[in-house]
C-alpha cells in the first residue's frame, strides 16, 4: 500500500520538518528543486505538479480568462469613484494596471486550487503544513484541500508586531485548523486578532532550533576589518503592491548603504556584505551593486545562502523588517533595525 502523503510548503519553518515527517509520510512539496535537494540527502519527496491532472490545464486557462473579463466589466463603471486621489479621478490609470495583475495571476490561483483538490481527493493526503496562510496561492491551495476535509497546520515564519492597521488585516483570519505558534508572544498576537485559543499550540520555531548550537565569535576577531552586513526582506513577486513595497525597501536599503559608505570613507577597512532574501530574483545581485555604488558604498560580498556563517562573521547587522533580527541576536550579533 502506498504511503500517505503530507503537503509541506518550502518556508524556513516548514523545511526543517521534512526529515521528521518523511519517516511516516511521503512529503509533497511545491518546487522541483526542493525534490532534488532532499534527494541528495536520501529523502524522497514528490513535486505537487506531478500529481496534477494535465487535462485540466487548458480548462483552467479558459476559466481564468473568463473570470478576469467578468471582474473587469463589473469594476469598470465604478473605477473612478473607487480610485480618486486628491480630488482627481484615477480609474483610467488604475484599471489597466490592476487588470494586468489579475489576468496574470488568476490562472495560477486556480491551478493551486485544483492541485489542492486533486491531493485532497486522492484519499492519501493526511495533512497540509504551511509556513504562511495569507498569500493568495496558499489560500487557494488550502481551500481545495479543505473541501476534502484534510486538516491543515500553520507554522508561522514571521515575528509579528502590533502595528497601526489601515484597512483589512490579512493575518486576522486563520485559514488552517491549527497554528503552531513559536512562543507565548506569538500566541498572544493571534489571540488579539480573534483566533480561538483552542486552535493555537505553542511549539517553538523549528527554523531556529539549530541556532542553539552556534558558538558566537568574540568581538574584534573577524579578520582585516569590521564586517557590516545589510540584509533585505521579502518582496512578493506576485502581488499588485510589489512596486510600492520595492520602492519602500529600496529607500531604506539606500539609507543603510549610504551610512556604511560614510563609515568606509572614515575607515577603509570596513567591509560591506549584502545578504539577499532567498526569493530575490537573479537580477538582484547587479541591481544591489548599482545601488551601493550610487550610495557611495564599497560592496565586498553579495550573498543569498550561508546565513549563519554570515551572521557569525558580522560585527553588526543592519536589516529591514525581518526575522533576521531574532536570528542575529540568537548568535550574538548586534542589530540595527
mmCIF file of N, CA and C in Angstrom, residues 43-126:
data_model
loop_
_atom_site.group_PDB
_atom_site.id
_atom_site.type_symbol
_atom_site.label_atom_id
_atom_site.label_comp_id
_atom_site.label_asym_id
_atom_site.label_seq_id
_atom_site.Cartn_x
_atom_site.Cartn_y
_atom_site.Cartn_z
ATOM 1 N N UNK A 43 16.233 11.569 1.015
ATOM 2 C CA UNK A 43 14.820 11.650 1.409
ATOM 3 C C UNK A 43 13.962 11.807 0.158
ATOM 4 N N UNK A 44 12.979 10.951 0.018
ATOM 5 C CA UNK A 44 12.091 11.004 -1.137
ATOM 6 C C UNK A 44 10.956 11.992 -0.904
ATOM 7 N N UNK A 45 10.795 12.928 -1.831
ATOM 8 C CA UNK A 45 9.667 13.845 -1.821
ATOM 9 C C UNK A 45 9.061 13.861 -3.224
ATOM 10 N N UNK A 46 7.877 14.434 -3.334
ATOM 11 C CA UNK A 46 7.179 14.488 -4.615
ATOM 12 C C UNK A 46 6.796 15.936 -4.898
ATOM 13 N N UNK A 47 7.034 16.392 -6.119
ATOM 14 C CA UNK A 47 6.648 17.737 -6.507
ATOM 15 C C UNK A 47 5.163 17.766 -6.803
ATOM 16 N N UNK A 48 4.449 18.768 -6.280
ATOM 17 C CA UNK A 48 2.988 18.735 -6.340
ATOM 18 C C UNK A 48 2.449 18.716 -7.766
ATOM 19 N N UNK A 49 3.194 19.282 -8.716
ATOM 20 C CA UNK A 49 2.745 19.279 -10.100
ATOM 21 C C UNK A 49 2.656 17.886 -10.694
ATOM 22 N N UNK A 50 3.430 16.935 -10.124
ATOM 23 C CA UNK A 50 3.388 15.562 -10.627
ATOM 24 C C UNK A 50 2.056 14.894 -10.333
ATOM 25 N N UNK A 51 1.294 15.452 -9.416
ATOM 26 C CA UNK A 51 0.008 14.874 -9.037
ATOM 27 C C UNK A 51 -1.167 15.616 -9.669
ATOM 28 N N UNK A 52 -0.861 16.606 -10.530
ATOM 29 C CA UNK A 52 -1.922 17.380 -11.169
ATOM 30 C C UNK A 52 -2.490 16.624 -12.365
ATOM 31 N N UNK A 53 -3.668 17.025 -12.781
ATOM 32 C CA UNK A 53 -4.329 16.442 -13.949
ATOM 33 C C UNK A 53 -3.997 17.310 -15.164
ATOM 34 N N UNK A 54 -3.147 16.837 -16.103
ATOM 35 C CA UNK A 54 -2.749 17.665 -17.249
ATOM 36 C C UNK A 54 -3.931 18.107 -18.097
ATOM 37 N N UNK A 55 -4.971 17.318 -18.138
ATOM 38 C CA UNK A 55 -6.129 17.666 -18.961
ATOM 39 C C UNK A 55 -6.853 18.891 -18.427
ATOM 40 N N UNK A 56 -6.599 19.225 -17.157
ATOM 41 C CA UNK A 56 -7.285 20.365 -16.545
ATOM 42 C C UNK A 56 -6.664 21.705 -16.915
ATOM 43 N N UNK A 57 -5.414 21.716 -17.392
ATOM 44 C CA UNK A 57 -4.721 22.977 -17.615
ATOM 45 C C UNK A 57 -5.407 23.884 -18.632
ATOM 46 N N UNK A 58 -5.772 23.407 -19.833
ATOM 47 C CA UNK A 58 -6.479 24.298 -20.778
ATOM 48 C C UNK A 58 -7.788 24.827 -20.197
ATOM 49 N N UNK A 59 -8.477 23.987 -19.442
ATOM 50 C CA UNK A 59 -9.740 24.396 -18.832
ATOM 51 C C UNK A 59 -9.516 25.512 -17.816
ATOM 52 N N UNK A 60 -8.433 25.405 -17.044
ATOM 53 C CA UNK A 60 -8.138 26.426 -16.053
ATOM 54 C C UNK A 60 -7.777 27.749 -16.714
ATOM 55 N N UNK A 61 -7.016 27.686 -17.806
ATOM 56 C CA UNK A 61 -6.652 28.910 -18.523
ATOM 57 C C UNK A 61 -7.889 29.614 -19.048
ATOM 58 N N UNK A 62 -8.818 28.853 -19.611
ATOM 59 C CA UNK A 62 -10.054 29.437 -20.142
ATOM 60 C C UNK A 62 -10.894 30.044 -19.021
ATOM 61 N N UNK A 63 -10.972 29.345 -17.881
ATOM 62 C CA UNK A 63 -11.743 29.857 -16.749
ATOM 63 C C UNK A 63 -11.123 31.144 -16.207
ATOM 64 N N UNK A 64 -9.805 31.199 -16.156
ATOM 65 C CA UNK A 64 -9.131 32.400 -15.659
ATOM 66 C C UNK A 64 -9.417 33.588 -16.562
ATOM 67 N N UNK A 65 -9.362 33.373 -17.867
ATOM 68 C CA UNK A 65 -9.625 34.466 -18.811
ATOM 69 C C UNK A 65 -11.070 34.950 -18.666
ATOM 70 N N UNK A 66 -12.008 34.021 -18.538
ATOM 71 C CA UNK A 66 -13.421 34.382 -18.426
ATOM 72 C C UNK A 66 -13.689 35.155 -17.129
ATOM 73 N N UNK A 67 -13.150 34.676 -16.019
ATOM 74 C CA UNK A 67 -13.389 35.324 -14.730
ATOM 75 C C UNK A 67 -12.754 36.709 -14.672
ATOM 76 N N UNK A 68 -11.559 36.853 -15.254
ATOM 77 C CA UNK A 68 -10.906 38.164 -15.273
ATOM 78 C C UNK A 68 -11.722 39.161 -16.088
ATOM 79 N N UNK A 69 -12.252 38.708 -17.208
ATOM 80 C CA UNK A 69 -13.071 39.584 -18.042
ATOM 81 C C UNK A 69 -14.341 40.013 -17.307
ATOM 82 N N UNK A 70 -14.964 39.078 -16.589
ATOM 83 C CA UNK A 70 -16.169 39.408 -15.825
ATOM 84 C C UNK A 70 -15.854 40.412 -14.718
ATOM 85 N N UNK A 71 -14.739 40.211 -14.045
ATOM 86 C CA UNK A 71 -14.316 41.129 -12.975
ATOM 87 C C UNK A 71 -14.096 42.528 -13.534
ATOM 88 N N UNK A 72 -13.421 42.615 -14.665
ATOM 89 C CA UNK A 72 -13.122 43.914 -15.275
ATOM 90 C C UNK A 72 -14.412 44.627 -15.657
ATOM 91 N N UNK A 73 -15.343 43.906 -16.264
ATOM 92 C CA UNK A 73 -16.603 44.514 -16.695
ATOM 93 C C UNK A 73 -17.397 45.067 -15.515
ATOM 94 N N UNK A 74 -17.343 44.368 -14.371
ATOM 95 C CA UNK A 74 -18.075 44.828 -13.190
ATOM 96 C C UNK A 74 -17.396 46.030 -12.530
ATOM 97 N N UNK A 75 -16.074 46.064 -12.553
ATOM 98 C CA UNK A 75 -15.341 47.123 -11.860
ATOM 99 C C UNK A 75 -15.269 48.411 -12.668
ATOM 100 N N UNK A 76 -15.241 48.300 -13.970
ATOM 101 C CA UNK A 76 -15.001 49.469 -14.826
ATOM 102 C C UNK A 76 -15.967 50.624 -14.564
ATOM 103 N N UNK A 77 -17.282 50.385 -14.414
ATOM 104 C CA UNK A 77 -18.183 51.523 -14.205
ATOM 105 C C UNK A 77 -17.925 52.284 -12.908
ATOM 106 N N UNK A 78 -17.364 51.610 -11.901
ATOM 107 C CA UNK A 78 -17.153 52.248 -10.591
ATOM 108 C C UNK A 78 -15.708 52.637 -10.352
ATOM 109 N N UNK A 79 -14.842 52.460 -11.354
ATOM 110 C CA UNK A 79 -13.405 52.634 -11.133
ATOM 111 C C UNK A 79 -13.048 54.048 -10.692
ATOM 112 N N UNK A 80 -13.630 55.067 -11.326
ATOM 113 C CA UNK A 80 -13.273 56.439 -10.967
ATOM 114 C C UNK A 80 -13.672 56.774 -9.541
ATOM 115 N N UNK A 81 -14.853 56.311 -9.129
ATOM 116 C CA UNK A 81 -15.313 56.593 -7.764
ATOM 117 C C UNK A 81 -14.440 55.873 -6.739
ATOM 118 N N UNK A 82 -13.980 54.690 -7.079
ATOM 119 C CA UNK A 82 -13.168 53.903 -6.141
ATOM 120 C C UNK A 82 -11.724 54.370 -6.100
ATOM 121 N N UNK A 83 -11.263 54.988 -7.178
ATOM 122 C CA UNK A 83 -9.829 55.269 -7.307
ATOM 123 C C UNK A 83 -9.555 56.754 -7.515
ATOM 124 N N UNK A 84 -10.209 57.590 -6.760
ATOM 125 C CA UNK A 84 -9.921 59.014 -6.815
ATOM 126 C C UNK A 84 -8.830 59.345 -5.807
ATOM 127 N N UNK A 85 -7.984 60.309 -6.148
ATOM 128 C CA UNK A 85 -6.877 60.688 -5.277
ATOM 129 C C UNK A 85 -6.722 62.203 -5.350
ATOM 130 N N UNK A 86 -6.779 62.852 -4.179
ATOM 131 C CA UNK A 86 -6.651 64.309 -4.091
ATOM 132 C C UNK A 86 -7.668 65.000 -4.990
ATOM 133 N N UNK A 87 -8.877 64.429 -5.057
ATOM 134 C CA UNK A 87 -9.936 65.035 -5.835
ATOM 135 C C UNK A 87 -9.895 64.724 -7.315
ATOM 136 N N UNK A 88 -8.905 63.941 -7.738
ATOM 137 C CA UNK A 88 -8.791 63.595 -9.152
ATOM 138 C C UNK A 88 -9.212 62.157 -9.367
ATOM 139 N N UNK A 89 -9.963 61.913 -10.432
ATOM 140 C CA UNK A 89 -10.365 60.555 -10.767
ATOM 141 C C UNK A 89 -9.204 59.836 -11.438
ATOM 142 N N UNK A 90 -8.851 58.663 -10.905
ATOM 143 C CA UNK A 90 -7.674 57.938 -11.406
ATOM 144 C C UNK A 90 -8.012 56.549 -11.930
ATOM 145 N N UNK A 91 -9.301 56.292 -12.138
ATOM 146 C CA UNK A 91 -9.687 54.959 -12.602
ATOM 147 C C UNK A 91 -9.044 54.570 -13.912
ATOM 148 N N UNK A 92 -8.870 55.541 -14.807
ATOM 149 C CA UNK A 92 -8.251 55.239 -16.098
ATOM 150 C C UNK A 92 -6.822 54.752 -15.977
ATOM 151 N N UNK A 93 -6.127 55.144 -14.905
ATOM 152 C CA UNK A 93 -4.761 54.667 -14.671
ATOM 153 C C UNK A 93 -4.767 53.363 -13.878
ATOM 154 N N UNK A 94 -5.702 53.293 -12.934
ATOM 155 C CA UNK A 94 -5.731 52.147 -12.026
ATOM 156 C C UNK A 94 -6.173 50.857 -12.719
ATOM 157 N N UNK A 95 -7.225 50.951 -13.517
ATOM 158 C CA UNK A 95 -7.817 49.740 -14.096
ATOM 159 C C UNK A 95 -6.831 48.925 -14.929
ATOM 160 N N UNK A 96 -6.124 49.528 -15.897
ATOM 161 C CA UNK A 96 -5.213 48.709 -16.712
ATOM 162 C C UNK A 96 -4.145 48.010 -15.879
ATOM 163 N N UNK A 97 -3.613 48.714 -14.859
ATOM 164 C CA UNK A 97 -2.559 48.121 -14.038
ATOM 165 C C UNK A 97 -3.079 46.922 -13.255
ATOM 166 N N UNK A 98 -4.238 47.100 -12.611
ATOM 167 C CA UNK A 98 -4.783 46.016 -11.801
ATOM 168 C C UNK A 98 -5.284 44.883 -12.684
ATOM 169 N N UNK A 99 -5.844 45.230 -13.841
ATOM 170 C CA UNK A 99 -6.322 44.199 -14.757
ATOM 171 C C UNK A 99 -5.180 43.300 -15.193
ATOM 172 N N UNK A 100 -4.006 43.904 -15.436
ATOM 173 C CA UNK A 100 -2.859 43.097 -15.836
ATOM 174 C C UNK A 100 -2.440 42.120 -14.755
ATOM 175 N N UNK A 101 -2.476 42.572 -13.491
ATOM 176 C CA UNK A 101 -2.121 41.691 -12.381
ATOM 177 C C UNK A 101 -3.121 40.538 -12.272
ATOM 178 N N UNK A 102 -4.417 40.868 -12.368
ATOM 179 C CA UNK A 102 -5.448 39.838 -12.232
ATOM 180 C C UNK A 102 -5.328 38.799 -13.334
ATOM 181 N N UNK A 103 -5.175 39.246 -14.578
ATOM 182 C CA UNK A 103 -5.094 38.298 -15.689
ATOM 183 C C UNK A 103 -3.846 37.421 -15.584
ATOM 184 N N UNK A 104 -2.765 37.972 -15.039
ATOM 185 C CA UNK A 104 -1.522 37.201 -14.940
ATOM 186 C C UNK A 104 -1.586 36.171 -13.820
ATOM 187 N N UNK A 105 -2.267 36.511 -12.726
ATOM 188 C CA UNK A 105 -2.204 35.669 -11.536
ATOM 189 C C UNK A 105 -3.399 34.748 -11.344
ATOM 190 N N UNK A 106 -4.519 35.054 -11.948
ATOM 191 C CA UNK A 106 -5.720 34.278 -11.669
ATOM 192 C C UNK A 106 -5.555 32.818 -12.073
ATOM 193 N N UNK A 107 -4.920 32.579 -13.218
ATOM 194 C CA UNK A 107 -4.720 31.196 -13.662
ATOM 195 C C UNK A 107 -3.864 30.425 -12.657
ATOM 196 N N UNK A 108 -2.845 31.089 -12.075
ATOM 197 C CA UNK A 108 -2.000 30.415 -11.088
ATOM 198 C C UNK A 108 -2.803 30.059 -9.839
ATOM 199 N N UNK A 109 -3.697 30.949 -9.429
ATOM 200 C CA UNK A 109 -4.501 30.680 -8.237
ATOM 201 C C UNK A 109 -5.500 29.548 -8.489
ATOM 202 N N UNK A 110 -6.090 29.524 -9.670
ATOM 203 C CA UNK A 110 -6.999 28.426 -9.996
ATOM 204 C C UNK A 110 -6.240 27.108 -10.069
ATOM 205 N N UNK A 111 -5.006 27.179 -10.542
ATOM 206 C CA UNK A 111 -4.174 25.975 -10.603
ATOM 207 C C UNK A 111 -3.877 25.465 -9.199
ATOM 208 N N UNK A 112 -3.563 26.376 -8.266
ATOM 209 C CA UNK A 112 -3.302 25.980 -6.878
ATOM 210 C C UNK A 112 -4.547 25.364 -6.252
ATOM 211 N N UNK A 113 -5.710 25.947 -6.529
ATOM 212 C CA UNK A 113 -6.970 25.390 -6.030
ATOM 213 C C UNK A 113 -7.188 23.981 -6.569
ATOM 214 N N UNK A 114 -6.914 23.799 -7.858
ATOM 215 C CA UNK A 114 -7.090 22.491 -8.481
ATOM 216 C C UNK A 114 -6.130 21.456 -7.898
ATOM 217 N N UNK A 115 -4.884 21.885 -7.631
ATOM 218 C CA UNK A 115 -3.909 20.972 -7.036
ATOM 219 C C UNK A 115 -4.340 20.551 -5.632
ATOM 220 N N UNK A 116 -4.869 21.506 -4.857
ATOM 221 C CA UNK A 116 -5.372 21.168 -3.529
ATOM 222 C C UNK A 116 -6.504 20.163 -3.600
ATOM 223 N N UNK A 117 -7.404 20.355 -4.559
ATOM 224 C CA UNK A 117 -8.499 19.409 -4.722
ATOM 225 C C UNK A 117 -7.994 18.035 -5.133
ATOM 226 N N UNK A 118 -7.046 17.999 -6.084
ATOM 227 C CA UNK A 118 -6.522 16.708 -6.545
ATOM 228 C C UNK A 118 -5.882 15.930 -5.404
ATOM 229 N N UNK A 119 -5.073 16.640 -4.590
ATOM 230 C CA UNK A 119 -4.428 15.977 -3.457
ATOM 231 C C UNK A 119 -5.457 15.512 -2.432
ATOM 232 N N UNK A 120 -6.423 16.380 -2.146
ATOM 233 C CA UNK A 120 -7.436 16.017 -1.156
ATOM 234 C C UNK A 120 -8.288 14.845 -1.604
ATOM 235 N N UNK A 121 -8.628 14.807 -2.882
ATOM 236 C CA UNK A 121 -9.480 13.750 -3.400
ATOM 237 C C UNK A 121 -8.733 12.444 -3.643
ATOM 238 N N UNK A 122 -7.409 12.471 -3.533
ATOM 239 C CA UNK A 122 -6.633 11.248 -3.737
ATOM 240 C C UNK A 122 -6.872 10.223 -2.634
ATOM 241 N N UNK A 123 -7.330 10.694 -1.469
ATOM 242 C CA UNK A 123 -7.526 9.802 -0.342
ATOM 243 C C UNK A 123 -6.248 9.471 0.398
ATOM 244 N N UNK A 124 -5.113 10.007 -0.064
ATOM 245 C CA UNK A 124 -3.820 9.707 0.554
ATOM 246 C C UNK A 124 -3.266 10.868 1.367
ATOM 247 N N UNK A 125 -3.841 12.069 1.210
ATOM 248 C CA UNK A 125 -3.285 13.243 1.874
ATOM 249 C C UNK A 125 -3.728 13.283 3.329
ATOM 250 N N UNK A 126 -2.749 13.172 4.235
ATOM 251 C CA UNK A 126 -3.060 13.157 5.667
ATOM 252 C C UNK A 126 -3.176 14.562 6.247
#
